[in-house]
Amino acid sequence: MNTPITVVPGQERRLPVAVGAGLTNRGIVRERNEDSILTDPTGALWAVADGMGGYGNGDVASEIVIDCLAQIPDGVDPGPALVARLQDANQLVLQRQRSPGMGRMGATVVAMLISGAVAHVAWVGDSRAYLLRGGRLRPLTRDHSVVQEMIDRGELSPAEAERHPESHVITRAVGGGAELDVDLVSIPLAVGDRLLLCSDGLTRCVYEQTVEALLRDAASPADACQKLVREALDSGAPDNVSTITVLIREG
């Protein structure tokens, strides 16, 4: 469970505005980019979907996920809407797997829908969401991965997990089975918060303390995305790298 985050006193009656930016890059090693991102000019809906290259056609799977999320209408209950659309995407990916020449495919995803002063975050796999508040970075998601299960059993420390050779092995994915279990958390927001959504192409080669510093010191969401992706590229970027950063400011 994530630790509850409270709204800063005096800000609870304000309606914050979310402004953000996104950036995706194929990285240094991969021949193509199988990540897809969703950025919303209204500041409400954001998502990163990481196509599973080991399955083949990962770009198709990630595009299906993003297309499904983009169809969420205004005025819906945010949490259930995110879960429902991801489960619909799961069925569509499974159907596409049966098309001639397609075969297995899948994607991890992290999606955020902001309604009022609350961010609703849904995820499957090891794409992540973070919150930077008061200069401190904290995770909002928990990986669905073999390494995370090892941490839970006390067999591995979080520091050891960051560079573990099985860090890429996930236990849940869109397109991974007939039923999809989606995790969801709702976070009350405060003015000044910075949120990050990213694929594991960032977190597998950039330490969280570096992510914290870059996100904290960035002049804008676009600047943060540029700096984070550049850091991943400078670190070798063996995978596709996708980032979305969102700043919560006064309306």
PDB file of C-alpha atoms in Angstrom:
ATOM      1  CA  MET A   1       0.000   0.000   0.000  1.00  0.00           C
ATOM      2  CA  ASN A   2       1.168   3.537  -0.707  1.00  0.00           C
ATOM      3  CA  THR A   3       1.366   5.963   2.181  1.00  0.00           C
ATOM      4  CA  PRO A   4      -1.583   8.395   2.030  1.00  0.00           C
ATOM      5  CA  ILE A   5      -0.576  11.854   0.815  1.00  0.00           C
ATOM      6  CA  THR A   6      -2.453  14.815   2.238  1.00  0.00           C
ATOM      7  CA  VAL A   7      -3.141  18.136   0.571  1.00  0.00           C
ATOM      8  CA  VAL A   8      -1.096  21.024   1.962  1.00  0.00           C
ATOM      9  CA  PRO A   9      -3.265  23.152   4.333  1.00  0.00           C
ATOM     10  CA  GLY A  10      -4.645  26.226   2.614  1.00  0.00           C
ATOM     11  CA  GLN A  11      -4.518  24.643  -0.829  1.00  0.00           C
ATOM     12  CA  GLU A  12      -7.435  22.268  -0.490  1.00  0.00           C
ATOM     13  CA  ARG A  13      -9.976  24.780  -1.846  1.00  0.00           C
ATOM     14  CA  ARG A  14      -7.956  25.691  -4.918  1.00  0.00           C
ATOM     15  CA  LEU A  15      -8.529  23.957  -8.217  1.00  0.00           C
ATOM     16  CA  PRO A  16      -5.016  23.194  -9.456  1.00  0.00           C
ATOM     17  CA  VAL A  17      -4.017  23.174 -13.103  1.00  0.00           C
ATOM     18  CA  ALA A  18      -1.867  20.407 -14.561  1.00  0.00           C
ATOM     19  CA  VAL A  19       0.612  21.294 -17.292  1.00  0.00           C
ATOM     20  CA  GLY A  20       2.890  18.681 -18.758  1.00  0.00           C
ATOM     21  CA  ALA A  21       5.021  17.346 -21.557  1.00  0.00           C
ATOM     22  CA  GLY A  22       6.128  13.978 -22.904  1.00  0.00           C
ATOM     23  CA  LEU A  23       9.088  12.590 -24.784  1.00  0.00           C
ATOM     24  CA  THR A  24       9.909   9.145 -26.177  1.00  0.00           C
ATOM     25  CA  ASN A  25      13.142   7.869 -27.713  1.00  0.00           C
ATOM     26  CA  ARG A  26      14.151   4.489 -29.169  1.00  0.00           C
ATOM     27  CA  GLY A  27      17.379   4.508 -27.123  1.00  0.00           C
ATOM     28  CA  ILE A  28      20.868   3.484 -28.183  1.00  0.00           C
ATOM     29  CA  VAL A  29      20.459  -0.263 -28.766  1.00  0.00           C
ATOM     30  CA  ARG A  30      16.932  -0.950 -30.032  1.00  0.00           C
ATOM     31  CA  GLU A  31      16.253  -0.671 -33.764  1.00  0.00           C
ATOM     32  CA  ARG A  32      12.768   0.753 -33.279  1.00  0.00           C
ATOM     33  CA  ASN A  33      10.680   2.438 -30.625  1.00  0.00           C
ATOM     34  CA  GLU A  34       7.899   0.201 -29.279  1.00  0.00           C
ATOM     35  CA  ASP A  35       6.802   2.690 -26.608  1.00  0.00           C
ATOM     36  CA  SER A  36       3.721   4.885 -27.056  1.00  0.00           C
ATOM     37  CA  ILE A  37       2.723   7.907 -24.995  1.00  0.00           C
ATOM     38  CA  LEU A  38      -0.456   9.901 -24.466  1.00  0.00           C
ATOM     39  CA  THR A  39      -0.259  13.592 -23.610  1.00  0.00           C
ATOM     40  CA  ASP A  40      -3.424  15.597 -23.080  1.00  0.00           C
ATOM     41  CA  PRO A  41      -3.501  19.340 -23.871  1.00  0.00           C
ATOM     42  CA  THR A  42      -6.326  19.745 -21.332  1.00  0.00           C
ATOM     43  CA  GLY A  43      -3.978  18.487 -18.601  1.00  0.00           C
ATOM     44  CA  ALA A  44      -6.218  15.608 -17.550  1.00  0.00           C
ATOM     45  CA  LEU A  45      -5.066  12.335 -19.124  1.00  0.00           C
ATOM     46  CA  TRP A  46      -1.529  11.024 -19.490  1.00  0.00           C
ATOM     47  CA  ALA A  47      -0.081   7.573 -20.179  1.00  0.00           C
ATOM     48  CA  VAL A  48       3.050   5.633 -21.078  1.00  0.00           C
ATOM     49  CA  ALA A  49       2.710   2.195 -22.696  1.00  0.00           C
ATOM     50  CA  ASP A  50       5.827   0.076 -23.146  1.00  0.00           C
ATOM     51  CA  GLY A  51       5.533  -2.518 -25.904  1.00  0.00           C
ATOM     52  CA  MET A  52       7.109  -5.818 -24.990  1.00  0.00           C
ATOM     53  CA  GLY A  53       9.793  -6.299 -27.636  1.00  0.00           C
ATOM     54  CA  GLY A  54      10.488  -9.854 -26.557  1.00  0.00           C
ATOM     55  CA  TYR A  55       6.988 -10.779 -27.688  1.00  0.00           C
ATOM     56  CA  GLY A  56       7.298  -9.134 -31.102  1.00  0.00           C
ATOM     57  CA  ASN A  57       4.992  -6.390 -32.399  1.00  0.00           C
ATOM     58  CA  GLY A  58       5.267  -4.550 -29.104  1.00  0.00           C
ATOM     59  CA  ASP A  59       4.598  -1.264 -30.878  1.00  0.00           C
ATOM     60  CA  VAL A  60       1.201  -2.564 -32.010  1.00  0.00           C
ATOM     61  CA  ALA A  61       0.276  -3.548 -28.464  1.00  0.00           C
ATOM     62  CA  SER A  62       1.357  -0.217 -26.977  1.00  0.00           C
ATOM     63  CA  GLU A  63      -0.596   1.690 -29.628  1.00  0.00           C
ATOM     64  CA  ILE A  64      -3.730  -0.329 -28.843  1.00  0.00           C
ATOM     65  CA  VAL A  65      -3.374   0.538 -25.160  1.00  0.00           C
ATOM     66  CA  ILE A  66      -2.975   4.256 -25.862  1.00  0.00           C
ATOM     67  CA  ASP A  67      -5.868   4.290 -28.331  1.00  0.00           C
ATOM     68  CA  CYS A  68      -8.148   2.691 -25.739  1.00  0.00           C
ATOM     69  CA  LEU A  69      -7.158   5.154 -23.023  1.00  0.00           C
ATOM     70  CA  ALA A  70      -7.648   8.114 -25.357  1.00  0.00           C
ATOM     71  CA  GLN A  71     -11.317   7.164 -25.699  1.00  0.00           C
ATOM     72  CA  ILE A  72     -12.108   7.877 -22.037  1.00  0.00           C
ATOM     73  CA  PRO A  73     -14.871  10.526 -22.124  1.00  0.00           C
ATOM     74  CA  ASP A  74     -15.126  13.571 -19.891  1.00  0.00           C
ATOM     75  CA  GLY A  75     -17.126  13.374 -16.693  1.00  0.00           C
ATOM     76  CA  VAL A  76     -16.591   9.689 -15.899  1.00  0.00           C
ATOM     77  CA  ASP A  77     -15.537   8.185 -12.585  1.00  0.00           C
ATOM     78  CA  PRO A  78     -11.750   8.308 -13.168  1.00  0.00           C
ATOM     79  CA  GLY A  79     -10.523   5.160 -11.420  1.00  0.00           C
ATOM     80  CA  PRO A  80     -13.077   2.704 -12.808  1.00  0.00           C
ATOM     81  CA  ALA A  81     -12.757   4.300 -16.262  1.00  0.00           C
ATOM     82  CA  LEU A  82      -8.994   3.704 -16.330  1.00  0.00           C
ATOM     83  CA  VAL A  83      -9.373   0.106 -15.210  1.00  0.00           C
ATOM     84  CA  ALA A  84     -12.164  -0.602 -17.707  1.00  0.00           C
ATOM     85  CA  ARG A  85     -10.257   0.818 -20.662  1.00  0.00           C
ATOM     86  CA  LEU A  86      -7.122  -1.145 -19.798  1.00  0.00           C
ATOM     87  CA  GLN A  87      -9.152  -4.324 -19.547  1.00  0.00           C
ATOM     88  CA  ASP A  88     -10.710  -3.512 -22.929  1.00  0.00           C
ATOM     89  CA  ALA A  89      -7.205  -2.993 -24.316  1.00  0.00           C
ATOM     90  CA  ASN A  90      -6.222  -6.395 -22.967  1.00  0.00           C
ATOM     91  CA  GLN A  91      -9.001  -8.056 -24.944  1.00  0.00           C
ATOM     92  CA  LEU A  92      -8.121  -6.133 -28.100  1.00  0.00           C
ATOM     93  CA  VAL A  93      -4.457  -7.119 -27.827  1.00  0.00           C
ATOM     94  CA  LEU A  94      -5.466 -10.766 -27.363  1.00  0.00           C
ATOM     95  CA  GLN A  95      -7.675 -10.545 -30.455  1.00  0.00           C
ATOM     96  CA  ARG A  96      -4.851  -8.960 -32.448  1.00  0.00           C
ATOM     97  CA  GLN A  97      -2.541 -11.799 -31.430  1.00  0.00           C
ATOM     98  CA  ARG A  98      -4.766 -14.133 -33.415  1.00  0.00           C
ATOM     99  CA  SER A  99      -4.402 -12.088 -36.623  1.00  0.00           C
ATOM    100  CA  PRO A 100      -2.219 -13.592 -39.369  1.00  0.00           C
ATOM    101  CA  GLY A 101       1.451 -12.767 -38.916  1.00  0.00           C
ATOM    102  CA  MET A 102       1.059 -11.151 -35.507  1.00  0.00           C
ATOM    103  CA  GLY A 103       1.672 -13.737 -32.780  1.00  0.00           C
ATOM    104  CA  ARG A 104       2.241 -12.873 -29.148  1.00  0.00           C
ATOM    105  CA  MET A 105       2.488  -9.241 -28.144  1.00  0.00           C
ATOM    106  CA  GLY A 106       2.016  -7.263 -24.972  1.00  0.00           C
ATOM    107  CA  ALA A 107       2.620  -4.017 -23.166  1.00  0.00           C
ATOM    108  CA  THR A 108       3.114  -2.584 -19.720  1.00  0.00           C
ATOM    109  CA  VAL A 109       1.362   0.691 -18.952  1.00  0.00           C
ATOM    110  CA  VAL A 110       1.018   3.467 -16.428  1.00  0.00           C
ATOM    111  CA  ALA A 111      -1.842   5.942 -16.894  1.00  0.00           C
ATOM    112  CA  MET A 112      -2.943   8.987 -14.921  1.00  0.00           C
ATOM    113  CA  LEU A 113      -6.280  10.790 -15.033  1.00  0.00           C
ATOM    114  CA  ILE A 114      -6.458  14.028 -13.045  1.00  0.00           C
ATOM    115  CA  SER A 115      -9.883  15.081 -11.813  1.00  0.00           C
ATOM    116  CA  GLY A 116     -10.213  18.130  -9.595  1.00  0.00           C
ATOM    117  CA  ALA A 117      -7.346  17.985  -7.125  1.00  0.00           C
ATOM    118  CA  VAL A 118      -6.789  14.226  -7.334  1.00  0.00           C
ATOM    119  CA  ALA A 119      -4.556  12.134  -9.606  1.00  0.00           C
ATOM    120  CA  HIS A 120      -5.863   8.641 -10.311  1.00  0.00           C
ATOM    121  CA  VAL A 121      -3.021   6.349 -11.394  1.00  0.00           C
ATOM    122  CA  ALA A 122      -3.520   2.874 -12.895  1.00  0.00           C
ATOM    123  CA  TRP A 123      -0.759   0.521 -13.939  1.00  0.00           C
ATOM    124  CA  VAL A 124       0.165  -2.943 -15.151  1.00  0.00           C
ATOM    125  CA  GLY A 125       3.745  -4.228 -15.248  1.00  0.00           C
ATOM    126  CA  ASP A 126       6.852  -2.174 -14.511  1.00  0.00           C
ATOM    127  CA  SER A 127       6.062   1.183 -16.081  1.00  0.00           C
ATOM    128  CA  ARG A 128       6.101   3.590 -13.141  1.00  0.00           C
ATOM    129  CA  ALA A 129       4.672   6.776 -11.670  1.00  0.00           C
ATOM    130  CA  TYR A 130       6.481   9.033  -9.197  1.00  0.00           C
ATOM    131  CA  LEU A 131       5.565  12.118  -7.186  1.00  0.00           C
ATOM    132  CA  LEU A 132       8.076  14.853  -6.385  1.00  0.00           C
ATOM    133  CA  ARG A 133       6.862  16.916  -3.418  1.00  0.00           C
ATOM    134  CA  GLY A 134       9.013  19.153  -1.268  1.00  0.00           C
ATOM    135  CA  GLY A 135      12.077  18.098  -3.240  1.00  0.00           C
ATOM    136  CA  ARG A 136      11.589  14.428  -2.357  1.00  0.00           C
ATOM    137  CA  LEU A 137      10.785  11.737  -4.909  1.00  0.00           C
ATOM    138  CA  ARG A 138       8.468   8.901  -3.929  1.00  0.00           C
ATOM    139  CA  PRO A 139       7.050   6.050  -6.006  1.00  0.00           C
ATOM    140  CA  LEU A 140       3.299   5.870  -6.542  1.00  0.00           C
ATOM    141  CA  THR A 141       3.381   2.457  -8.221  1.00  0.00           C
ATOM    142  CA  ARG A 142       4.789  -0.935  -7.329  1.00  0.00           C
ATOM    143  CA  ASP A 143       6.233  -3.116 -10.089  1.00  0.00           C
ATOM    144  CA  HIS A 144       4.537  -6.325 -11.127  1.00  0.00           C
ATOM    145  CA  SER A 145       7.830  -8.136 -11.554  1.00  0.00           C
ATOM    146  CA  VAL A 146       9.882 -11.103 -10.393  1.00  0.00           C
ATOM    147  CA  VAL A 147      12.389  -8.769  -8.745  1.00  0.00           C
ATOM    148  CA  GLN A 148       9.640  -6.984  -6.773  1.00  0.00           C
ATOM    149  CA  GLU A 149       8.420 -10.351  -5.514  1.00  0.00           C
ATOM    150  CA  MET A 150      11.994 -11.108  -4.391  1.00  0.00           C
ATOM    151  CA  ILE A 151      12.042  -7.798  -2.504  1.00  0.00           C
ATOM    152  CA  ASP A 152       8.733  -8.651  -0.859  1.00  0.00           C
ATOM    153  CA  ARG A 153      10.154 -11.984   0.303  1.00  0.00           C
ATOM    154  CA  GLY A 154      13.210 -10.283   1.737  1.00  0.00           C
ATOM    155  CA  GLU A 155      15.573 -11.925  -0.746  1.00  0.00           C
ATOM    156  CA  LEU A 156      16.685  -8.674  -2.356  1.00  0.00           C
ATOM    157  CA  SER A 157      17.081  -5.064  -1.261  1.00  0.00           C
ATOM    158  CA  PRO A 158      15.624  -2.211  -3.360  1.00  0.00           C
ATOM    159  CA  ALA A 159      19.162  -1.023  -4.105  1.00  0.00           C
ATOM    160  CA  GLU A 160      20.168  -4.471  -5.363  1.00  0.00           C
ATOM    161  CA  ALA A 161      17.000  -4.655  -7.437  1.00  0.00           C
ATOM    162  CA  GLU A 162      17.910  -1.610  -9.505  1.00  0.00           C
ATOM    163  CA  ARG A 163      20.624  -3.530 -11.368  1.00  0.00           C
ATOM    164  CA  HIS A 164      19.422  -7.124 -10.965  1.00  0.00           C
ATOM    165  CA  PRO A 165      19.773  -9.204 -14.186  1.00  0.00           C
ATOM    166  CA  GLU A 166      16.109 -10.300 -13.988  1.00  0.00           C
ATOM    167  CA  SER A 167      14.768  -6.781 -13.506  1.00  0.00           C
ATOM    168  CA  HIS A 168      13.060  -6.983 -16.908  1.00  0.00           C
ATOM    169  CA  VAL A 169      10.975 -10.086 -16.075  1.00  0.00           C
ATOM    170  CA  ILE A 170       7.408  -8.974 -15.373  1.00  0.00           C
ATOM    171  CA  THR A 171       4.479 -10.891 -13.912  1.00  0.00           C
ATOM    172  CA  ARG A 172       1.626  -8.850 -15.387  1.00  0.00           C
ATOM    173  CA  ALA A 173       1.057  -7.251 -18.806  1.00  0.00           C
ATOM    174  CA  VAL A 174      -1.667  -6.118 -21.164  1.00  0.00           C
ATOM    175  CA  GLY A 175      -2.071  -9.065 -23.528  1.00  0.00           C
ATOM    176  CA  GLY A 176      -0.571 -11.525 -21.076  1.00  0.00           C
ATOM    177  CA  GLY A 177      -3.746 -13.496 -20.370  1.00  0.00           C
ATOM    178  CA  ALA A 178      -7.527 -13.628 -20.567  1.00  0.00           C
ATOM    179  CA  GLU A 179      -7.989 -11.678 -17.326  1.00  0.00           C
ATOM    180  CA  LEU A 180      -6.120  -8.478 -16.464  1.00  0.00           C
ATOM    181  CA  ASP A 181      -5.672  -7.302 -12.885  1.00  0.00           C
ATOM    182  CA  VAL A 182      -5.083  -3.534 -12.838  1.00  0.00           C
ATOM    183  CA  ASP A 183      -3.709  -1.734  -9.785  1.00  0.00           C
ATOM    184  CA  LEU A 184      -5.037   1.723  -8.960  1.00  0.00           C
ATOM    185  CA  VAL A 185      -4.138   4.472  -6.503  1.00  0.00           C
ATOM    186  CA  SER A 186      -5.652   7.942  -5.973  1.00  0.00           C
ATOM    187  CA  ILE A 187      -3.378  10.781  -4.847  1.00  0.00           C
ATOM    188  CA  PRO A 188      -4.613  14.168  -3.529  1.00  0.00           C
ATOM    189  CA  LEU A 189      -2.547  16.864  -5.241  1.00  0.00           C
ATOM    190  CA  ALA A 190      -0.968  20.072  -3.996  1.00  0.00           C
ATOM    191  CA  VAL A 191       0.254  23.107  -5.907  1.00  0.00           C
ATOM    192  CA  GLY A 192       3.938  22.608  -6.729  1.00  0.00           C
ATOM    193  CA  ASP A 193       3.756  18.834  -7.096  1.00  0.00           C
ATOM    194  CA  ARG A 194       5.620  17.280 -10.007  1.00  0.00           C
ATOM    195  CA  LEU A 195       4.561  13.909 -11.366  1.00  0.00           C
ATOM    196  CA  LEU A 196       6.551  11.555 -13.548  1.00  0.00           C
ATOM    197  CA  LEU A 197       5.295   8.660 -15.670  1.00  0.00           C
ATOM    198  CA  CYS A 198       7.968   6.555 -17.343  1.00  0.00           C
ATOM    199  CA  SER A 199       8.819   3.276 -18.998  1.00  0.00           C
ATOM    200  CA  ASP A 200      11.448   1.004 -17.504  1.00  0.00           C
ATOM    201  CA  GLY A 201      13.867   2.240 -20.150  1.00  0.00           C
ATOM    202  CA  LEU A 202      14.455   5.169 -17.803  1.00  0.00           C
ATOM    203  CA  THR A 203      14.504   3.426 -14.430  1.00  0.00           C
ATOM    204  CA  ARG A 204      16.704   0.526 -15.572  1.00  0.00           C
ATOM    205  CA  CYS A 205      19.629   2.842 -16.348  1.00  0.00           C
ATOM    206  CA  VAL A 206      19.075   5.987 -14.239  1.00  0.00           C
ATOM    207  CA  TYR A 207      19.126   5.777 -10.448  1.00  0.00           C
ATOM    208  CA  GLU A 208      16.159   7.232  -8.556  1.00  0.00           C
ATOM    209  CA  GLN A 209      18.325   9.818  -6.774  1.00  0.00           C
ATOM    210  CA  THR A 210      19.407  11.122 -10.184  1.00  0.00           C
ATOM    211  CA  VAL A 211      15.801  11.170 -11.385  1.00  0.00           C
ATOM    212  CA  GLU A 212      14.897  13.134  -8.243  1.00  0.00           C
ATOM    213  CA  ALA A 213      17.596  15.742  -8.827  1.00  0.00           C
ATOM    214  CA  LEU A 214      16.812  16.202 -12.517  1.00  0.00           C
ATOM    215  CA  LEU A 215      13.080  16.483 -11.912  1.00  0.00           C
ATOM    216  CA  ARG A 216      13.574  18.901  -9.024  1.00  0.00           C
ATOM    217  CA  ASP A 217      15.939  21.204 -10.910  1.00  0.00           C
ATOM    218  CA  ALA A 218      14.113  21.255 -14.263  1.00  0.00           C
ATOM    219  CA  ALA A 219      12.756  24.594 -15.398  1.00  0.00           C
ATOM    220  CA  SER A 220       9.598  23.099 -16.914  1.00  0.00           C
ATOM    221  CA  PRO A 221       7.969  19.744 -17.688  1.00  0.00           C
ATOM    222  CA  ALA A 222       9.472  19.807 -21.181  1.00  0.00           C
ATOM    223  CA  ASP A 223      12.900  20.561 -19.737  1.00  0.00           C
ATOM    224  CA  ALA A 224      12.513  17.672 -17.275  1.00  0.00           C
ATOM    225  CA  CYS A 225      11.679  15.229 -20.073  1.00  0.00           C
ATOM    226  CA  GLN A 226      14.656  16.364 -22.113  1.00  0.00           C
ATOM    227  CA  LYS A 227      17.050  16.013 -19.177  1.00  0.00           C
ATOM    228  CA  LEU A 228      15.733  12.616 -18.114  1.00  0.00           C
ATOM    229  CA  VAL A 229      15.922  11.145 -21.604  1.00  0.00           C
ATOM    230  CA  ARG A 230      19.376  12.634 -22.144  1.00  0.00           C
ATOM    231  CA  GLU A 231      20.588  11.058 -18.903  1.00  0.00           C
ATOM    232  CA  ALA A 232      19.276   7.679 -20.040  1.00  0.00           C
ATOM    233  CA  LEU A 233      20.966   8.041 -23.419  1.00  0.00           C
ATOM    234  CA  ASP A 234      24.236   9.048 -21.783  1.00  0.00           C
ATOM    235  CA  SER A 235      23.953   5.915 -19.622  1.00  0.00           C
ATOM    236  CA  GLY A 236      23.682   3.637 -22.639  1.00  0.00           C
ATOM    237  CA  ALA A 237      19.864   3.413 -22.990  1.00  0.00           C
ATOM    238  CA  PRO A 238      19.602  -0.295 -23.851  1.00  0.00           C
ATOM    239  CA  ASP A 239      15.818   0.020 -24.143  1.00  0.00           C
ATOM    240  CA  ASN A 240      13.293   2.541 -25.441  1.00  0.00           C
ATOM    241  CA  VAL A 241      12.911   5.494 -23.074  1.00  0.00           C
ATOM    242  CA  SER A 242       9.630   7.342 -22.468  1.00  0.00           C
ATOM    243  CA  THR A 243       8.863  10.060 -19.931  1.00  0.00           C
ATOM    244  CA  ILE A 244       5.931  12.292 -19.126  1.00  0.00           C
ATOM    245  CA  THR A 245       6.270  15.019 -16.507  1.00  0.00           C
ATOM    246  CA  VAL A 246       3.383  17.037 -15.131  1.00  0.00           C
ATOM    247  CA  LEU A 247       3.519  20.146 -12.943  1.00  0.00           C
ATOM    248  CA  ILE A 248       0.615  21.078 -10.681  1.00  0.00           C
ATOM    249  CA  ARG A 249       0.259  24.851 -10.464  1.00  0.00           C
ATOM    250  CA  GLU A 250      -2.344  27.332  -9.242  1.00  0.00           C
ATOM    251  CA  GLY A 251      -5.350  27.834 -11.465  1.00  0.00           C
TER     252      GLY A 251
END
